[in-house]
Short mmCIF file of C-alpha atoms (C1' of nucleotides) in Angstrom, two decimals:
data_model
loop_
_atom_site.label_atom_id
_atom_site.label_comp_id
_atom_site.label_asym_id
_atom_site.label_seq_id
_atom_site.Cartn_x
_atom_site.Cartn_y
_atom_site.Cartn_z
CA UNK A 10 14.54 0.92 -21.49
CA UNK A 11 16.84 0.07 -18.65
CA UNK A 12 16.20 -2.23 -15.71
CA UNK A 13 17.80 -3.56 -12.57
CA UNK A 14 17.24 -4.77 -9.06
CA UNK A 15 18.08 -3.57 -5.59
CA UNK A 16 18.28 -5.51 -2.35
CA UNK A 17 15.39 -4.86 -0.01
CA UNK A 18 16.29 -2.37 2.71
CA UNK A 19 16.36 -3.22 6.44
CA UNK A 20 12.80 -3.95 7.54
CA UNK A 21 11.70 -4.88 4.03
CA UNK A 22 9.32 -3.08 1.70
CA UNK A 23 5.58 -3.60 1.36
CA UNK A 24 5.00 -1.77 -1.93
CA UNK A 25 1.24 -2.15 -1.89
CA UNK A 26 0.87 -0.75 1.60
CA UNK A 27 3.37 2.01 0.94
CA UNK A 28 1.91 3.11 -2.39
CA UNK A 29 -1.82 2.52 -1.86
CA UNK A 30 -2.41 3.51 1.75
CA UNK A 31 -3.05 7.17 1.04
CA UNK A 32 0.40 8.74 1.42
CA UNK A 33 0.97 9.17 -2.30
CA UNK A 34 -1.35 9.20 -5.30
CA UNK A 35 1.38 9.23 -7.93
CA UNK A 36 1.66 5.48 -8.60
CA UNK A 37 -0.72 3.14 -10.38
CA UNK A 38 -0.90 -0.59 -10.81
CA UNK A 39 0.38 -1.69 -14.21
CA UNK A 40 -1.67 -4.88 -14.26
CA UNK A 41 -5.02 -3.23 -13.69
CA UNK A 42 -7.09 -2.83 -10.59
CA UNK A 43 -8.56 0.30 -9.14
CA UNK A 44 -6.19 2.26 -6.98
CA UNK A 45 -6.69 1.90 -3.27
CA UNK A 46 -9.26 -0.86 -3.60
CA UNK A 47 -7.10 -3.56 -2.08
CA UNK A 48 -9.04 -5.85 0.22
CA UNK A 49 -6.63 -5.25 3.04
CA UNK A 50 -8.24 -7.61 5.50
CA UNK A 51 -7.91 -10.48 3.04
CA UNK A 52 -4.50 -9.47 1.78
CA UNK A 53 -3.08 -12.21 3.97
CA UNK A 54 -0.12 -12.09 6.32
CA UNK A 55 2.03 -13.37 3.46
CA UNK A 56 1.62 -13.48 -0.36
CA UNK A 57 1.48 -17.27 0.06
CA UNK A 58 4.84 -17.78 -1.64
CA UNK A 59 3.20 -19.73 -4.44
CA UNK A 60 5.56 -18.21 -6.95
CA UNK A 61 5.05 -20.86 -9.64
CA UNK A 62 1.36 -20.00 -10.06
CA UNK A 63 1.87 -16.24 -10.11
CA UNK A 64 2.22 -14.63 -13.52
CA UNK A 65 5.71 -13.20 -14.09
CA UNK A 66 4.44 -9.75 -15.04
CA UNK A 67 2.33 -9.07 -11.97
CA UNK A 68 2.98 -6.67 -9.14
CA UNK A 69 4.37 -3.72 -11.09
CA UNK A 70 3.62 -0.14 -10.08
CA UNK A 71 4.16 2.77 -12.45
CA UNK A 72 4.92 6.44 -11.94
CA UNK A 73 6.82 9.13 -13.79
CA UNK A 74 10.12 10.81 -12.97
CA UNK A 75 11.70 13.71 -14.86
CA UNK A 76 9.29 13.19 -17.71
CA UNK A 77 9.95 9.46 -18.13
CA UNK A 78 8.24 6.31 -16.88
CA UNK A 79 9.48 4.37 -13.86
CA UNK A 80 8.16 0.96 -12.86
CA UNK A 81 8.88 -0.96 -9.66
CA UNK A 82 7.87 -4.16 -7.93
CA UNK A 83 9.09 -6.46 -5.17
CA UNK A 84 10.04 -9.89 -6.42
CA UNK A 85 12.01 -12.74 -4.89
CA UNK A 86 13.36 -10.59 -2.11
CA UNK A 87 14.53 -7.82 -4.44
CA UNK A 88 13.20 -4.48 -5.57
CA UNK A 89 12.97 -4.69 -9.35
CA UNK A 90 12.77 -1.59 -11.51
CA UNK A 91 12.64 -0.61 -15.15
CA UNK A 92 12.70 2.90 -16.57
CA UNK A 93 12.62 4.87 -19.78
CA UNK A 94 15.92 6.28 -20.92
CA UNK A 95 14.93 9.78 -19.87
CA UNK A 96 14.97 8.89 -16.17
CA UNK A 97 18.36 10.04 -14.98
CA UNK A 98 19.09 7.81 -12.00
CA UNK A 99 16.21 5.41 -11.34
CA UNK A 100 17.76 3.79 -8.29
CA UNK A 101 18.41 7.15 -6.66
CA UNK A 102 14.84 8.21 -7.39
CA UNK A 103 13.47 5.03 -5.83
CA UNK A 104 15.75 5.34 -2.84
CA UNK A 105 14.61 8.87 -2.16
CA UNK A 106 10.89 8.57 -2.93
CA UNK A 107 10.40 5.25 -1.11
CA UNK A 108 12.64 6.16 1.84
CA UNK A 109 14.73 3.04 1.30
CA UNK A 110 17.40 4.32 3.69
CA UNK A 111 15.03 4.12 6.63
CA UNK A 112 15.73 1.26 9.03
CA UNK A 113 12.22 0.19 9.95
CA UNK A 114 13.47 -1.86 12.88
CA UNK A 115 15.02 1.25 14.33
CA UNK A 116 11.78 3.16 13.73
CA UNK A 117 9.77 0.50 15.54
CA UNK A 118 12.27 0.49 18.41
CA UNK A 119 12.03 4.26 18.72
CA UNK A 120 8.23 4.19 18.73
CA UNK A 121 6.54 4.46 22.13
CA UNK A 122 5.50 1.27 23.90
CA UNK A 123 1.74 1.12 23.45
CA UNK A 124 -0.73 -1.64 22.55
CA UNK A 125 -2.15 0.19 19.52
CA UNK A 126 1.24 1.24 18.22
CA UNK A 127 2.67 -2.25 18.70
CA UNK A 128 -0.28 -3.83 16.89
CA UNK A 129 0.02 -1.32 14.06
CA UNK A 130 3.71 -2.05 13.50
CA UNK A 131 3.12 -5.81 13.69
CA UNK A 132 0.22 -5.65 11.22
CA UNK A 133 2.11 -4.23 8.24
CA UNK A 134 5.84 -4.91 8.23
CA UNK A 135 7.57 -3.13 5.36
CA UNK A 136 5.27 -0.11 5.33
CA UNK A 137 7.38 2.98 4.65
CA UNK A 138 6.89 6.69 4.54
CA UNK A 139 7.34 8.31 1.14
CA UNK A 140 9.14 11.48 0.04
CA UNK A 141 7.28 12.46 -3.10
CA UNK A 142 7.81 15.61 -5.20
CA UNK A 143 6.30 18.75 -3.70
CA UNK A 144 3.95 20.07 -6.38
CA UNK A 145 2.07 16.83 -7.12
CA UNK A 146 1.82 16.13 -3.40
CA UNK A 147 0.43 19.60 -2.73
CA UNK A 148 -2.27 19.14 -5.37
CA UNK A 149 -3.03 15.59 -4.26
CA UNK A 150 -3.76 16.63 -0.71
CA UNK A 151 -5.73 19.71 -1.69
CA UNK A 152 -7.91 17.17 -3.49
CA UNK A 153 -7.97 14.93 -0.43
CA UNK A 154 -10.31 17.17 1.58
CA UNK A 155 -13.35 15.17 2.69
CA UNK A 156 -12.56 12.38 0.25
CA UNK A 157 -11.87 8.69 0.56
CA UNK A 158 -8.49 7.36 -0.50
CA UNK A 159 -9.96 5.54 -3.50
CA UNK A 160 -11.50 8.74 -4.84
CA UNK A 161 -8.32 10.78 -4.33
CA UNK A 162 -6.60 8.28 -6.62
CA UNK A 163 -9.41 8.78 -9.12
CA UNK A 164 -9.09 12.58 -9.03
CA UNK A 165 -5.31 12.58 -9.37
CA UNK A 166 -5.53 10.02 -12.16
CA UNK A 167 -8.08 12.17 -13.97
CA UNK A 168 -5.83 15.24 -13.65
CA UNK A 169 -2.90 13.34 -15.12
CA UNK A 170 -4.90 11.89 -18.00
CA UNK A 171 -6.49 15.22 -18.84
CA UNK A 172 -3.49 17.55 -18.52
CA UNK A 173 -0.37 15.35 -18.33
CA UNK A 174 1.83 13.89 -21.06
CA UNK A 175 1.53 10.19 -21.89
CA UNK A 176 4.61 8.07 -21.31
CA UNK A 177 4.77 4.43 -22.35
CA UNK A 178 7.04 1.77 -20.93
CA UNK A 179 6.79 -2.00 -21.32
CA UNK A 180 3.47 -1.61 -23.06
CA UNK A 181 1.92 0.41 -20.26
CA UNK A 182 1.01 4.06 -20.65
CA UNK A 183 0.88 6.44 -17.72
CA UNK A 184 0.80 10.23 -17.64
CA UNK A 185 3.09 12.81 -16.10
CA UNK A 186 1.61 15.04 -13.43
CA UNK A 187 0.49 18.38 -14.93
CA UNK A 188 2.63 21.43 -14.21
CA UNK A 189 1.44 24.40 -12.19
CA UNK A 190 1.20 26.39 -15.43
CA UNK A 191 -1.02 23.69 -16.93
CA UNK A 192 -3.43 23.73 -14.00
CA UNK A 193 -3.32 27.50 -13.62
CA UNK A 194 -4.61 27.71 -17.19
CA UNK A 195 -7.34 25.14 -16.59
CA UNK A 196 -10.98 26.13 -16.58
CA UNK A 197 -12.68 25.66 -13.24
CA UNK A 198 -15.62 24.01 -14.98
CA UNK A 199 -13.20 21.59 -16.61
CA UNK A 200 -11.72 20.68 -13.24
CA UNK A 201 -15.19 20.19 -11.83
CA UNK A 202 -15.82 17.87 -14.75
CA UNK A 203 -13.01 15.73 -13.37
CA UNK A 204 -15.08 15.41 -10.18
CA UNK A 205 -12.89 17.68 -8.06
CA UNK A 206 -16.04 19.33 -6.72
CA UNK A 207 -15.47 22.43 -4.60
CA UNK A 208 -11.72 21.67 -4.61
CA UNK A 209 -11.54 22.76 -8.26
CA UNK A 210 -10.95 26.48 -7.55
CA UNK A 211 -8.51 25.57 -4.76
CA UNK A 212 -6.35 23.62 -7.20
CA UNK A 213 -6.57 26.27 -9.88
CA UNK A 214 -5.79 29.18 -7.55
CA UNK A 215 -2.90 27.36 -5.90
CA UNK A 216 -1.54 26.49 -9.34
CA UNK A 217 -1.64 30.19 -10.22
CA UNK A 218 0.24 31.07 -7.04
CA UNK A 219 2.95 28.52 -7.79
CA UNK A 220 3.15 29.36 -11.48
CA UNK A 221 3.60 33.04 -10.67
CA UNK A 222 6.34 32.13 -8.24
CA UNK A 223 4.87 34.21 -5.45
CA UNK A 224 4.93 31.17 -3.17
CA UNK A 225 6.86 27.91 -3.44
CA UNK A 226 8.11 25.02 -1.38
CA UNK A 227 11.02 27.24 -0.46
CA UNK A 228 8.62 29.17 1.74
CA UNK A 229 8.72 26.23 4.13
CA UNK A 230 12.26 25.10 3.39
CA UNK A 231 14.50 25.17 6.40
CA UNK A 232 11.82 26.40 8.77
CA UNK A 233 11.13 24.58 12.02
CA UNK A 234 8.10 22.30 11.85
CA UNK A 235 5.28 24.49 13.11
CA UNK A 236 6.46 27.55 11.18
CA UNK A 237 6.71 25.44 8.03
CA UNK A 238 3.15 24.22 8.55
CA UNK A 239 1.93 27.79 8.89
CA UNK A 240 3.82 28.84 5.76
CA UNK A 241 2.15 26.17 3.63
CA UNK A 242 -1.32 27.39 4.57
CA UNK A 243 -0.62 30.37 2.27
CA UNK A 244 -1.72 28.09 -0.57
CA UNK A 245 -5.43 28.04 -1.33
CA UNK A 246 -7.15 24.92 -0.06
CA UNK A 247 -4.33 24.17 2.35
CA UNK A 248 -5.19 24.24 6.03
CA UNK A 249 -3.23 22.78 8.91
CA UNK A 250 -4.12 19.17 8.16
CA UNK A 251 -3.22 19.27 4.45
CA UNK A 252 -0.06 21.20 5.31
CA UNK A 253 0.90 18.41 7.71
CA UNK A 254 0.41 15.83 4.95
CA UNK A 255 2.67 17.75 2.58
CA UNK A 256 5.31 18.17 5.27
CA UNK A 257 5.22 14.46 6.14
CA UNK A 258 4.86 12.85 2.72
CA UNK A 259 6.97 15.23 0.67
CA UNK A 260 9.22 17.44 2.77
CA UNK A 261 10.40 14.81 5.28
CA UNK A 262 9.11 16.49 8.42
CA UNK A 263 8.69 13.25 10.33
CA UNK A 264 7.29 14.85 13.43
CA UNK A 265 4.19 15.96 11.51
CA UNK A 266 1.00 14.14 12.54
CA UNK A 267 -1.89 15.07 10.23
CA UNK A 268 -5.05 15.25 12.33
CA UNK A 269 -7.48 13.64 9.96
CA UNK A 270 -10.70 11.90 10.84
CA UNK A 271 -8.92 8.60 11.57
CA UNK A 272 -6.24 10.03 13.80
CA UNK A 273 -8.82 12.15 15.60
CA UNK A 274 -10.83 9.00 16.15
CA UNK A 275 -7.72 7.24 17.41
CA UNK A 276 -7.13 10.11 19.82
CA UNK A 277 -10.69 9.94 21.11
CA UNK A 278 -10.54 6.18 21.53
CA UNK A 279 -6.98 5.46 22.62
CA UNK A 280 -5.33 8.75 23.63
CA UNK A 281 -8.18 10.88 25.01
CA UNK A 282 -5.87 13.00 27.15
CA UNK A 283 -4.25 14.29 23.94
CA UNK A 284 -7.43 16.09 22.87
CA UNK A 285 -6.80 19.77 23.60
CA UNK A 286 -9.45 21.57 21.60
CA UNK A 287 -7.35 23.38 19.01
CA UNK A 288 -5.44 21.77 16.16
CA UNK A 289 -2.12 23.23 17.29
CA UNK A 290 -2.38 22.03 20.86
CA UNK A 291 -3.82 18.61 20.06
CA UNK A 292 -1.08 18.25 17.47
CA UNK A 293 1.61 18.89 20.06
CA UNK A 294 0.09 16.45 22.51
CA UNK A 295 -0.29 13.55 20.09
CA UNK A 296 3.13 14.31 18.63
CA UNK A 297 4.73 13.95 22.04
CA UNK A 298 2.67 10.85 22.74
CA UNK A 299 3.70 9.13 19.49
CA UNK A 300 7.40 9.69 19.79
CA UNK A 301 8.23 13.32 19.00
CA UNK A 302 10.66 13.44 16.07
CA UNK A 303 9.31 10.20 14.59
CA UNK A 304 5.66 10.73 15.48
CA UNK A 305 4.69 11.06 11.83
CA UNK A 306 6.19 7.68 11.01
CA UNK A 307 4.26 6.11 13.88
CA UNK A 308 1.15 7.90 12.66
CA UNK A 309 1.49 6.26 9.24
CA UNK A 310 1.35 2.82 10.83
CA UNK A 311 -1.54 3.68 13.15
CA UNK A 312 -3.51 5.37 10.36
CA UNK A 313 -3.13 2.39 8.04
CA UNK A 314 -3.91 -0.09 10.79
CA UNK A 315 -7.11 1.61 11.91
CA UNK A 316 -8.32 2.53 8.43
CA UNK A 317 -7.96 -1.04 7.18
CA UNK A 318 -8.88 -2.97 10.32
CA UNK A 319 -11.39 -0.62 11.88
CA UNK A 320 -11.25 1.63 14.89
CA UNK A 321 -11.98 -1.19 17.32
CA UNK A 322 -9.37 -3.55 15.93
CA UNK A 323 -6.73 -2.74 18.49
CA UNK A 324 -6.02 -5.20 21.31
CA UNK A 325 -7.03 -2.74 24.00
CA UNK A 326 -10.55 -1.65 22.96
CA UNK A 327 -10.60 1.58 24.90
CA UNK A 328 -10.71 2.96 28.38
CA UNK A 329 -13.98 4.69 27.37
CA UNK A 330 -17.21 4.73 29.40
CA UNK A 331 -17.72 7.86 31.49
"C1'" DA B 30 -33.07 9.45 3.60
"C1'" DC B 31 -28.80 10.10 6.54
"C1'" DC B 32 -23.87 9.83 7.54
"C1'" DC B 33 -19.21 9.73 6.26
"C1'" DA B 34 -14.74 10.57 3.77
"C1'" DG B 35 -6.61 11.79 5.11
"C1'" DG B 36 -11.09 19.64 5.46
"C1'" DA B 37 -10.92 24.50 4.00
"C1'" DT B 38 -12.99 28.87 3.74
"C1'" DG B 39 -15.85 32.83 4.87
"C1'" DT B 40 -18.47 35.04 8.27
"C1'" DA B 41 -20.16 36.19 12.78
"C1'" DA B 42 -19.75 36.40 17.55
"C1'" DT C 13 -9.40 33.46 19.24
"C1'" DT C 14 -13.81 29.93 18.55
"C1'" DA C 15 -18.40 28.46 16.24
"C1'" DC C 16 -21.06 27.58 12.26
"C1'" DA C 17 -22.72 27.11 7.51
"C1'" DT C 18 -21.35 25.91 3.14
"C1'" DC C 19 -18.99 23.61 -0.27
"C1'" DA C 20 -19.22 18.33 -4.17
"C1'" DT C 21 -19.48 13.68 -4.72
"C1'" DG C 22 -19.99 8.79 -4.20
"C1'" DG C 23 -20.58 4.72 -1.04
"C1'" DG C 24 -22.56 2.38 2.91
#
DNA sequence: ACCCAGGATGTAA
DNA sequence: TTACATCATGGG
């Protein structure tokens, strides 16, 4: 095992918000706790700084990278990590997957002046986008259809435990994400047993497509945003919304604004003039409204703010009423 | 019991 | 193109 620390990037890093807010389902808490069950409202503006009472082994998150285990936590103003020997360059992996090069102050400055947006940025400093590997992200968001964040964690965790390889580090065992070949060979009934529901055949069929190589992330690579979104819908179980999630949370298309139930609710409540009927047109309108090239980053803050505080939490309730 | 959750698909107009 | 019905599953 190797370990080390990195300085926190400009704007800080809220690991819990970044890893449990529904952008990625590839990390789990080492010291127990159900994924995504954080009582956000009570999570306090600050961790209280009562370092002496906190156990020294708390706060770790675990994932896998190139077949090995990788743990990370924020401690004393540093990003601590430890990794199995098989992980080639842990610090590079963390830098890429947690978007540590992003200057959050610059992101906030580039965001449009708006009461909801301002409140969202103020509510969760240190929240970052992620850039997770394509295949696990694709499967995660196929599973996300009509599901709460907590249950998406449960489904992805079940997939890893059932089909992945166990990897142990510092006494904690996690599992690698199953390959496309693994899931292509899975029985649909078996996947349903993992509580994937009607998403089971979607995952299996998409796995077959990827395993056969007839469609890959390269289909979207290099394409302009809207063409890339269209290309990803070639996978089974991937519509425009899921495609937007994959583009934003894996392929670094930061203009992508996934129109999920929360963002649609935000549009209805705070940006009603952005509702244009179709996904494509509403997408363009809210994208322009939230800052164009960085609209997806702004979306991440607004999504997390509204989902954890409630739709009416914003300072300006709504222009509503006929 | 009903409604909702980071929706997608197949079918009919 | 748009409009529905249908699809699982668990929590409020």
